[in-house]
Amino acid sequence: MDYIVVEHIFLLVLVTLFSVMQNAFFAQKVEKEGRSQNVKASTLERVSCANRNCMDSYPTFLAVMWCAGLCLNQAPAAFAGIIYLFARQKYFIGYMGQTCQSTPGFQFGKRILLFLFLMCIVGIVSFLLVRYASSDYKEYVETITSAASALLLIP
Amino acid sequence: MDYIVVEHIFLLVLVTLFSVMQNAFFAQKVEKEGRSQNVKASTLERVSCANRNCMDSYPTFLAVMWCAGLCLNQAPAAFAGIIYLFARQKYFIGYMGQTCQSTPGFQFGKRILLFLFLMCIVGIVSFLLVRYASSDYKEYVETITSAASALLLIP
Amino acid sequence: MDYIVVEHIFLLVLVTLFSVMQNAFFAQKVEKEGRSQNVKASTLERVSCANRNCMDSYPTFLAVMWCAGLCLNQAPAAFAGIIYLFARQKYFIGYMGQTCQSTPGFQFGKRILLFLFLMCIVGIVSFLLVRYASSDYKEYVETITSAASALLLIP
């Protein structure tokens, strides 16, 4: 059974591992800023806030990505996940906000989260169609989703 | 295999999607408060603290709900999840605390989390009984759990 | 299907339940400190920071542990999870930091997270080997991993 399961989730696991590496990178960045004495306090605060904002939306991102991958197809979900990680990296590097509270971490990657969210809904609707109307559109839906995920590349 | 898996988790996925929508709603609320200039600082701080408290216990909630749904039965777990989301909404709307630290986000929905926690334990005990004592009480347990989940509606 | 799934994840579920209990313990500790009036402010702040640092890395920990358990074998993953919980407990009890920002919660249990991370990678590589090279090293790998997890006990 393990083999079958891994076949359906290994791309999701890979993206999760990348996100964990990114989390560790963010944390190390904060730690380095905190340790150096002659740094301006504002820099530390800024890095720390960017880290907090990223971590705040992390469980949401994981939940949506895994649901989308399990319900429909792992390939577009993992692809969207990778793009989200790039958006997060860009957000963290270029973070220039001063106040922590005004930016609750959902301002970047909104479109990607929405795409994953729609994937979940499409997956569940498709499952219900198969179950109650016994009409199998799943393959068409998967093809369309894979094609649509390319649209996320448009900045 | 996908079809079989989705059949056992689609209610959990739905509740997860609702919780994600709620997170986005909370985040937007904080963002709106942060952007408006003529607002009292205390309002922003209060909304921000309520959001933080909600997000702090979010991974715990997700983990317990999914474990309960996978180990025993998804219907009562998803039902308890929905009630938890209502409790969280009520908590967020009516949040009147001033200090962030005294309210670590576990004060609402304690009973629901406890119920989901017990579901997990019952599910694992039931699994071990099936495996080692080959006595299958699972159906009785599932019926009792579904009935017990109605008790969560008592305020 | 439920039965087969539970067989492969029940140790992971148990560790997740322990971690939830620990989270509740931490939250209660913070709440108790916040409620008692004659406490020094620094104590409250310290406990609150320790709690925050623990909760910050909690989703990461859960994600890595579950991925490692699903991709390779649940026993060593759950064992590493238990050790991580002990490390976290020790960190929380003995927390003496004053500033919240300098300790982003990744400083404890780095080795354990790294071990789980490697387990994921080994699991995926092993899966790809089975799929594309049809050479099944999985059993050897699982044995080696189980043995290696004992090394985590070295302080």
Short mmCIF file of C-alpha atoms in Angstrom, two decimals:
data_model
loop_
_atom_site.label_atom_id
_atom_site.label_comp_id
_atom_site.label_asym_id
_atom_site.label_seq_id
_atom_site.Cartn_x
_atom_site.Cartn_y
_atom_site.Cartn_z
CA MET A 1 0.00 0.00 0.00
CA ASP A 2 2.87 2.35 0.82
CA TYR A 3 4.11 2.19 -2.74
CA ILE A 4 0.74 3.23 -4.18
CA VAL A 5 0.41 6.08 -1.71
CA VAL A 6 3.89 7.43 -2.38
CA GLU A 7 3.21 7.40 -6.11
CA HIS A 8 0.33 9.82 -5.58
CA ILE A 9 2.04 12.21 -3.19
CA PHE A 10 5.77 12.27 -3.89
CA LEU A 11 5.65 15.61 -5.73
CA LEU A 12 3.71 17.12 -2.82
CA VAL A 13 6.31 15.75 -0.41
CA LEU A 14 9.09 17.31 -2.49
CA VAL A 15 7.43 20.73 -2.42
CA THR A 16 6.87 20.36 1.33
CA LEU A 17 10.56 19.62 1.77
CA PHE A 18 11.47 22.71 -0.24
CA SER A 19 9.15 24.80 1.93
CA VAL A 20 10.77 23.38 5.08
CA MET A 21 14.20 24.29 3.73
CA GLN A 22 12.90 27.80 3.06
CA ASN A 23 11.52 28.03 6.60
CA ALA A 24 14.92 27.04 7.97
CA PHE A 25 16.55 29.65 5.74
CA PHE A 26 14.17 32.35 7.02
CA ALA A 27 14.76 31.32 10.63
CA GLN A 28 18.52 31.38 10.17
CA LYS A 29 18.27 34.84 8.64
CA VAL A 30 16.36 36.09 11.69
CA GLU A 31 18.81 34.41 14.04
CA LYS A 32 21.81 35.96 12.25
CA GLU A 33 20.26 39.44 12.40
CA GLY A 34 19.46 38.97 16.08
CA ARG A 35 22.96 37.88 16.97
CA SER A 36 24.93 40.61 15.22
CA GLN A 37 25.26 43.49 17.69
CA ASN A 38 25.98 46.46 15.49
CA VAL A 39 22.91 46.06 13.36
CA LYS A 40 20.16 48.62 13.27
CA ALA A 41 17.14 47.52 15.27
CA SER A 42 14.87 48.29 12.35
CA THR A 43 16.57 45.69 10.17
CA LEU A 44 16.05 42.99 12.77
CA GLU A 45 12.44 43.99 13.25
CA ARG A 46 11.79 44.00 9.53
CA VAL A 47 13.30 40.56 8.97
CA SER A 48 11.47 39.22 11.99
CA CYS A 49 8.15 40.60 10.76
CA ALA A 50 8.64 39.18 7.29
CA ASN A 51 9.38 35.82 8.88
CA ARG A 52 6.28 36.03 11.07
CA ASN A 53 4.06 36.92 8.14
CA CYS A 54 5.44 34.02 6.14
CA MET A 55 4.97 31.57 9.00
CA ASP A 56 1.44 32.79 9.71
CA SER A 57 0.16 31.69 6.36
CA TYR A 58 2.27 28.53 6.22
CA PRO A 59 -0.29 26.07 7.69
CA THR A 60 -2.95 27.46 5.36
CA PHE A 61 -0.69 26.97 2.38
CA LEU A 62 0.20 23.41 3.35
CA ALA A 63 -3.43 22.47 3.97
CA VAL A 64 -4.66 23.87 0.67
CA MET A 65 -1.83 22.38 -1.36
CA TRP A 66 -2.25 18.89 0.10
CA CYS A 67 -6.03 18.98 -0.26
CA ALA A 68 -5.73 20.09 -3.88
CA GLY A 69 -3.14 17.41 -4.58
CA LEU A 70 -5.17 14.64 -2.97
CA CYS A 71 -8.51 15.63 -4.43
CA LEU A 72 -7.53 16.25 -8.01
CA ASN A 73 -3.99 15.74 -9.21
CA GLN A 74 -0.64 16.25 -7.57
CA ALA A 75 1.27 17.69 -10.55
CA PRO A 76 -0.51 21.08 -10.89
CA ALA A 77 -0.79 21.38 -7.11
CA ALA A 78 2.95 20.86 -6.67
CA PHE A 79 3.65 23.28 -9.52
CA ALA A 80 1.51 25.95 -7.88
CA GLY A 81 3.27 25.20 -4.59
CA ILE A 82 6.67 25.83 -6.15
CA ILE A 83 5.47 29.15 -7.58
CA TYR A 84 4.12 30.08 -4.14
CA LEU A 85 7.54 29.37 -2.63
CA PHE A 86 9.15 31.67 -5.21
CA ALA A 87 6.62 34.41 -4.39
CA ARG A 88 7.36 33.96 -0.70
CA GLN A 89 11.09 34.17 -1.27
CA LYS A 90 10.66 37.37 -3.27
CA TYR A 91 8.41 38.77 -0.54
CA PHE A 92 10.89 37.94 2.21
CA ILE A 93 13.92 39.37 0.40
CA GLY A 94 12.19 42.57 -0.61
CA TYR A 95 10.19 43.12 2.55
CA MET A 96 10.18 46.81 3.41
CA GLY A 97 7.24 47.14 5.77
CA GLN A 98 7.80 48.64 9.18
CA THR A 99 4.73 47.64 11.10
CA CYS A 100 4.09 44.02 11.70
CA GLN A 101 0.38 44.19 12.06
CA SER A 102 -0.61 45.73 8.79
CA THR A 103 0.61 42.84 6.67
CA PRO A 104 -0.89 39.55 7.71
CA GLY A 105 1.03 37.45 5.26
CA PHE A 106 -1.78 36.86 2.84
CA GLN A 107 -0.86 39.68 0.54
CA PHE A 108 1.57 37.62 -1.52
CA GLY A 109 0.52 34.50 -3.31
CA LYS A 110 -3.18 35.30 -3.03
CA ARG A 111 -3.71 34.21 -6.61
CA ILE A 112 -1.86 30.93 -6.09
CA LEU A 113 -3.81 30.09 -2.95
CA LEU A 114 -7.01 30.89 -4.83
CA PHE A 115 -5.96 28.57 -7.64
CA LEU A 116 -5.28 25.73 -5.18
CA PHE A 117 -8.57 26.49 -3.45
CA LEU A 118 -10.44 26.20 -6.75
CA MET A 119 -8.61 22.95 -7.48
CA CYS A 120 -9.96 21.49 -4.22
CA ILE A 121 -13.51 22.53 -5.06
CA VAL A 122 -13.26 21.20 -8.61
CA GLY A 123 -11.86 17.94 -7.24
CA ILE A 124 -14.71 17.50 -4.78
CA VAL A 125 -17.38 18.43 -7.33
CA SER A 126 -15.84 15.99 -9.79
CA PHE A 127 -15.84 13.27 -7.10
CA LEU A 128 -19.50 13.92 -6.28
CA LEU A 129 -20.36 13.80 -9.99
CA VAL A 130 -18.67 10.41 -10.31
CA ARG A 131 -20.43 9.12 -7.24
CA TYR A 132 -23.96 10.38 -7.71
CA ALA A 133 -24.31 11.05 -11.43
CA SER A 134 -21.76 8.44 -12.54
CA SER A 135 -20.46 10.79 -15.19
CA ASP A 136 -16.69 10.77 -15.26
CA TYR A 137 -15.25 14.12 -16.27
CA LYS A 138 -12.19 13.66 -14.08
CA GLU A 139 -9.69 13.24 -16.89
CA TYR A 140 -10.90 16.31 -18.75
CA VAL A 141 -10.82 18.27 -15.51
CA GLU A 142 -7.28 17.13 -14.77
CA THR A 143 -6.10 18.15 -18.23
CA ILE A 144 -7.75 21.55 -17.95
CA THR A 145 -6.26 22.08 -14.47
CA SER A 146 -2.77 21.20 -15.66
CA ALA A 147 -3.13 23.66 -18.51
CA ALA A 148 -4.58 26.34 -16.25
CA SER A 149 -1.69 26.03 -13.79
CA ALA A 150 0.59 27.42 -16.50
CA LEU A 151 -1.39 30.66 -16.26
CA LEU A 152 0.09 31.18 -12.79
CA LEU A 153 3.40 32.00 -14.46
CA ILE A 154 1.95 35.26 -15.76
CA PRO A 155 3.17 37.87 -13.30
CA MET B 1 -6.91 4.75 -5.66
CA ASP B 2 -7.62 8.48 -5.77
CA TYR B 3 -11.32 7.83 -5.89
CA ILE B 4 -11.29 5.63 -2.78
CA VAL B 5 -9.17 8.13 -0.86
CA VAL B 6 -11.36 11.11 -1.79
CA GLU B 7 -14.43 9.20 -0.65
CA HIS B 8 -12.99 8.97 2.85
CA ILE B 9 -11.76 12.53 3.19
CA PHE B 10 -13.96 14.85 1.14
CA LEU B 11 -15.87 16.15 4.17
CA LEU B 12 -12.59 16.89 5.92
CA VAL B 13 -11.37 18.71 2.81
CA LEU B 14 -14.56 20.78 2.76
CA VAL B 15 -14.11 21.82 6.40
CA THR B 16 -10.46 22.64 5.69
CA LEU B 17 -11.56 24.85 2.80
CA PHE B 18 -14.03 26.65 5.07
CA SER B 19 -11.30 27.21 7.64
CA VAL B 20 -9.01 28.61 4.92
CA MET B 21 -11.75 31.00 3.84
CA GLN B 22 -12.13 32.06 7.45
CA ASN B 23 -8.38 32.64 7.76
CA ALA B 24 -8.49 34.84 4.67
CA PHE B 25 -11.43 36.72 6.17
CA PHE B 26 -9.52 37.30 9.42
CA ALA B 27 -6.42 38.41 7.53
CA GLN B 28 -8.43 40.84 5.43
CA LYS B 29 -10.01 42.26 8.58
CA VAL B 30 -6.58 42.90 10.07
CA GLU B 31 -5.33 44.41 6.81
CA LYS B 32 -8.34 46.74 6.58
CA GLU B 33 -7.88 47.92 10.17
CA GLY B 34 -4.17 48.48 9.55
CA ARG B 35 -4.76 50.53 6.43
CA SER B 36 -7.40 52.91 7.73
CA GLN B 37 -5.55 55.85 9.27
CA ASN B 38 -8.12 57.39 11.58
CA VAL B 39 -8.72 54.23 13.53
CA LYS B 40 -7.87 53.94 17.18
CA ALA B 41 -4.68 51.96 17.72
CA SER B 42 -6.41 49.78 20.27
CA THR B 43 -8.86 48.48 17.67
CA LEU B 44 -6.07 47.42 15.37
CA GLU B 45 -4.21 45.79 18.22
CA ARG B 46 -7.29 43.93 19.36
CA VAL B 47 -8.13 42.58 15.91
CA SER B 48 -4.50 41.66 15.37
CA CYS B 49 -4.34 39.80 18.69
CA ALA B 50 -7.54 37.91 17.99
CA ASN B 51 -6.12 36.92 14.61
CA ARG B 52 -2.86 35.78 16.19
CA ASN B 53 -4.65 33.71 18.80
CA CYS B 54 -6.76 32.07 16.13
CA MET B 55 -3.76 31.31 13.94
CA ASP B 56 -1.75 29.95 16.86
CA SER B 57 -4.13 27.10 17.45
CA TYR B 58 -4.86 26.51 13.77
CA PRO B 59 -2.23 23.81 13.10
CA THR B 60 -3.32 21.98 16.26
CA PHE B 61 -6.93 22.06 15.12
CA LEU B 62 -6.10 20.81 11.63
CA ALA B 63 -3.92 18.00 12.97
CA VAL B 64 -6.51 16.77 15.47
CA MET B 65 -9.39 16.98 13.01
CA TRP B 66 -7.58 15.07 10.28
CA CYS B 67 -6.32 12.42 12.67
CA ALA B 68 -9.82 11.93 14.08
CA GLY B 69 -11.29 11.76 10.60
CA LEU B 70 -8.73 9.27 9.35
CA CYS B 71 -8.72 7.04 12.42
CA LEU B 72 -12.42 6.72 13.03
CA ASN B 73 -14.97 8.36 10.77
CA GLN B 74 -14.96 11.58 8.81
CA ALA B 75 -18.57 12.63 9.41
CA PRO B 76 -18.44 13.43 13.17
CA ALA B 77 -14.93 14.87 12.79
CA ALA B 78 -16.06 17.25 10.05
CA PHE B 79 -19.14 18.15 12.08
CA ALA B 80 -17.01 19.00 15.10
CA GLY B 81 -14.72 20.98 12.79
CA ILE B 82 -17.63 23.08 11.56
CA ILE B 83 -18.70 23.81 15.13
CA TYR B 84 -15.12 24.78 15.96
CA LEU B 85 -15.13 27.23 13.05
CA PHE B 86 -18.34 28.80 14.39
CA ALA B 87 -16.79 29.10 17.86
CA ARG B 88 -13.73 30.74 16.33
CA GLN B 89 -15.85 33.19 14.36
CA LYS B 90 -17.76 34.14 17.50
CA TYR B 91 -14.48 34.52 19.38
CA PHE B 92 -12.97 36.74 16.68
CA ILE B 93 -16.01 38.99 16.35
CA GLY B 94 -16.47 39.46 20.07
CA TYR B 95 -12.83 39.65 21.07
CA MET B 96 -12.39 42.27 23.75
CA GLY B 97 -9.05 41.36 25.31
CA GLN B 98 -6.36 44.01 25.46
CA THR B 99 -3.25 42.01 26.16
CA CYS B 100 -2.11 39.54 23.62
CA GLN B 101 -0.24 37.24 25.90
CA SER B 102 -2.93 36.26 28.32
CA THR B 103 -5.08 34.56 25.73
CA PRO B 104 -3.20 31.87 23.89
CA GLY B 105 -6.00 30.92 21.60
CA PHE B 106 -6.94 27.71 23.32
CA GLN B 107 -9.67 29.22 25.41
CA PHE B 108 -12.36 28.78 22.78
CA GLY B 109 -13.23 25.44 21.36
CA LYS B 110 -11.50 23.53 24.14
CA ARG B 111 -14.40 21.13 24.35
CA ILE B 112 -14.40 20.51 20.60
CA LEU B 113 -10.68 19.87 20.49
CA LEU B 114 -11.10 17.49 23.41
CA PHE B 115 -13.85 15.66 21.56
CA LEU B 116 -11.68 15.29 18.46
CA PHE B 117 -8.80 14.19 20.66
CA LEU B 118 -10.95 11.47 22.24
CA MET B 119 -12.08 10.40 18.78
CA CYS B 120 -8.46 9.82 17.79
CA ILE B 121 -7.78 7.74 20.90
CA VAL B 122 -10.97 5.71 20.43
CA GLY B 123 -10.04 5.15 16.79
CA ILE B 124 -6.58 3.88 17.66
CA VAL B 125 -7.84 1.67 20.50
CA SER B 126 -10.47 0.26 18.18
CA PHE B 127 -7.82 -0.43 15.54
CA LEU B 128 -5.59 -2.19 18.07
CA LEU B 129 -8.56 -4.27 19.24
CA VAL B 130 -9.26 -5.36 15.67
CA ARG B 131 -5.64 -6.20 15.11
CA TYR B 132 -4.70 -8.02 18.29
CA ALA B 133 -7.98 -9.24 19.75
CA SER B 134 -9.81 -9.56 16.41
CA SER B 135 -12.94 -8.22 17.99
CA ASP B 136 -14.59 -5.71 15.73
CA TYR B 137 -16.40 -3.03 17.68
CA LYS B 138 -15.68 -0.39 15.06
CA GLU B 139 -19.24 -0.03 13.79
CA TYR B 140 -20.69 0.35 17.27
CA VAL B 141 -17.98 2.86 18.10
CA GLU B 142 -18.70 4.86 14.96
CA THR B 143 -22.41 4.98 15.72
CA ILE B 144 -21.77 6.10 19.28
CA THR B 145 -19.32 8.76 18.09
CA SER B 146 -21.77 10.14 15.57
CA ALA B 147 -24.42 10.34 18.26
CA ALA B 148 -22.01 11.91 20.74
CA SER B 149 -21.00 14.61 18.27
CA ALA B 150 -24.53 16.00 18.53
CA LEU B 151 -23.79 16.79 22.17
CA LEU B 152 -21.32 19.43 20.98
CA LEU B 153 -24.28 21.56 19.95
CA ILE B 154 -25.14 22.12 23.62
CA PRO B 155 -23.69 25.54 24.40
CA MET C 1 -9.55 0.86 3.28
CA ASP C 2 -9.65 2.67 6.60
CA TYR C 3 -8.15 -0.29 8.36
CA ILE C 4 -5.16 -0.46 6.01
CA VAL C 5 -4.55 3.26 6.30
CA VAL C 6 -4.70 3.28 10.08
CA GLU C 7 -2.21 0.44 10.21
CA HIS C 8 0.34 2.62 8.45
CA ILE C 9 -0.18 5.82 10.41
CA PHE C 10 -1.30 4.98 13.94
CA LEU C 11 2.11 5.65 15.47
CA LEU C 12 2.23 9.01 13.72
CA VAL C 13 -1.24 9.79 15.04
CA LEU C 14 -0.12 8.90 18.56
CA VAL C 15 2.87 11.25 18.35
CA THR C 16 0.61 13.98 16.94
CA LEU C 17 -1.72 13.52 19.90
CA PHE C 18 1.20 13.82 22.32
CA SER C 19 2.30 17.01 20.59
CA VAL C 20 -1.24 18.40 20.86
CA MET C 21 -1.27 17.62 24.57
CA GLN C 22 2.06 19.42 24.88
CA ASN C 23 0.68 22.44 23.00
CA ALA C 24 -2.26 22.57 25.41
CA PHE C 25 0.18 22.33 28.33
CA PHE C 26 2.25 25.22 26.97
CA ALA C 27 -0.86 27.32 26.36
CA GLN C 28 -2.14 26.66 29.87
CA LYS C 29 1.23 27.66 31.29
CA VAL C 30 1.07 30.98 29.42
CA GLU C 31 -2.51 31.53 30.51
CA LYS C 32 -1.66 30.84 34.15
CA GLU C 33 1.26 33.26 34.06
CA GLY C 34 -0.90 35.90 32.42
CA ARG C 35 -3.67 35.58 35.00
CA SER C 36 -1.57 35.74 38.18
CA GLN C 37 -1.21 39.41 39.05
CA ASN C 38 1.81 39.49 41.30
CA VAL C 39 4.10 37.87 38.78
CA LYS C 40 7.06 39.68 37.31
CA ALA C 41 6.37 40.85 33.78
CA SER C 42 9.59 39.29 32.59
CA THR C 43 8.40 35.80 33.57
CA LEU C 44 5.24 36.16 31.54
CA GLU C 45 7.15 37.51 28.59
CA ARG C 46 9.65 34.69 28.76
CA VAL C 47 7.02 31.95 28.91
CA SER C 48 5.08 33.63 26.14
CA CYS C 49 8.15 33.85 23.91
CA ALA C 50 9.06 30.23 24.53
CA ASN C 51 5.50 29.28 23.59
CA ARG C 52 5.63 31.38 20.43
CA ASN C 53 8.95 29.89 19.37
CA CYS C 54 7.59 26.39 19.92
CA MET C 55 4.41 27.10 17.97
CA ASP C 56 6.31 28.75 15.12
CA SER C 57 8.11 25.57 14.22
CA TYR C 58 5.17 23.30 14.96
CA PRO C 59 3.70 23.12 11.41
CA THR C 60 7.16 22.45 10.02
CA PHE C 61 7.67 19.62 12.48
CA LEU C 62 4.28 18.05 11.72
CA ALA C 63 4.81 18.29 7.97
CA VAL C 64 8.27 16.72 8.06
CA MET C 65 7.27 13.95 10.46
CA TRP C 66 4.21 12.93 8.44
CA CYS C 67 6.08 13.05 5.14
CA ALA C 68 8.88 10.92 6.58
CA GLY C 69 6.37 8.46 8.02
CA LEU C 70 4.39 8.15 4.83
CA CYS C 71 7.36 7.95 2.47
CA LEU C 72 9.50 5.48 4.32
CA ASN C 73 8.37 3.91 7.56
CA GLN C 74 6.32 5.19 10.44
CA ALA C 75 8.29 3.63 13.32
CA PRO C 76 11.55 5.64 13.09
CA ALA C 77 9.61 8.78 12.18
CA ALA C 78 7.41 8.47 15.24
CA PHE C 79 10.46 7.72 17.39
CA ALA C 80 12.21 10.86 16.14
CA GLY C 81 8.97 12.77 16.77
CA ILE C 82 8.89 11.63 20.40
CA ILE C 83 12.50 12.73 20.87
CA TYR C 84 11.64 16.09 19.31
CA LEU C 85 8.81 16.51 21.81
CA PHE C 86 11.23 15.81 24.66
CA ALA C 87 13.67 18.38 23.26
CA ARG C 88 10.84 20.89 23.01
CA GLN C 89 9.75 20.24 26.59
CA LYS C 90 13.30 20.74 27.82
CA TYR C 91 13.57 23.94 25.76
CA PHE C 92 10.29 25.31 27.12
CA ILE C 93 11.08 24.53 30.75
CA GLY C 94 14.60 25.92 30.63
CA TYR C 95 13.92 28.91 28.41
CA MET C 96 15.95 31.88 29.62
CA GLY C 97 15.99 34.15 26.60
CA GLN C 98 14.76 37.70 27.03
CA THR C 99 14.22 38.83 23.48
CA CYS C 100 11.67 37.08 21.41
CA GLN C 101 13.15 37.79 18.03
CA SER C 102 16.56 36.28 18.40
CA THR C 103 15.30 32.73 18.86
CA PRO C 104 13.07 31.63 16.03
CA GLY C 105 12.30 28.26 17.44
CA PHE C 106 14.54 26.27 15.16
CA GLN C 107 17.44 26.18 17.56
CA PHE C 108 16.23 23.07 19.37
CA GLY C 109 15.66 19.83 17.60
CA LYS C 110 17.61 20.88 14.52
CA ARG C 111 19.23 17.47 14.36
CA ILE C 112 15.91 15.66 14.66
CA LEU C 113 14.29 17.74 11.93
CA LEU C 114 17.33 17.09 9.75
CA PHE C 115 16.99 13.35 10.37
CA LEU C 116 13.30 13.42 9.41
CA PHE C 117 14.18 15.53 6.39
CA LEU C 118 16.73 12.98 5.25
CA MET C 119 14.19 10.20 5.81
CA CYS C 120 11.84 11.93 3.36
CA ILE C 121 14.54 12.26 0.73
CA VAL C 122 15.65 8.66 1.17
CA GLY C 123 12.02 7.55 0.90
CA ILE C 124 11.46 9.43 -2.34
CA VAL C 125 14.75 8.28 -3.87
CA SER C 126 13.90 4.72 -2.90
CA PHE C 127 10.46 5.09 -4.49
CA LEU C 128 11.96 6.44 -7.71
CA LEU C 129 14.46 3.58 -7.77
CA VAL C 130 11.64 1.06 -7.46
CA ARG C 131 9.67 2.79 -10.18
CA TYR C 132 12.29 3.51 -12.79
CA ALA C 133 15.12 1.08 -12.06
CA SER C 134 12.92 -1.63 -10.53
CA SER C 135 15.55 -2.33 -7.93
CA ASP C 136 14.02 -2.73 -4.53
CA TYR C 137 16.31 -1.53 -1.78
CA LYS C 138 13.39 -0.41 0.36
CA GLU C 139 13.73 -3.09 3.03
CA TYR C 140 17.43 -2.47 3.51
CA VAL C 141 16.81 1.24 3.65
CA GLU C 142 14.07 0.81 6.25
CA THR C 143 16.33 -1.35 8.41
CA ILE C 144 19.18 1.15 8.18
CA THR C 145 16.83 4.04 9.01
CA SER C 146 15.45 2.26 12.05
CA ALA C 147 18.97 1.62 13.26
CA ALA C 148 20.06 5.18 12.53
CA SER C 149 17.14 6.63 14.50
CA ALA C 150 18.75 5.19 17.65
CA LEU C 151 21.65 7.60 17.07
CA LEU C 152 19.30 10.46 17.88
CA LEU C 153 19.44 9.39 21.52
CA ILE C 154 23.07 10.55 21.73
CA PRO C 155 22.84 13.98 23.33
#
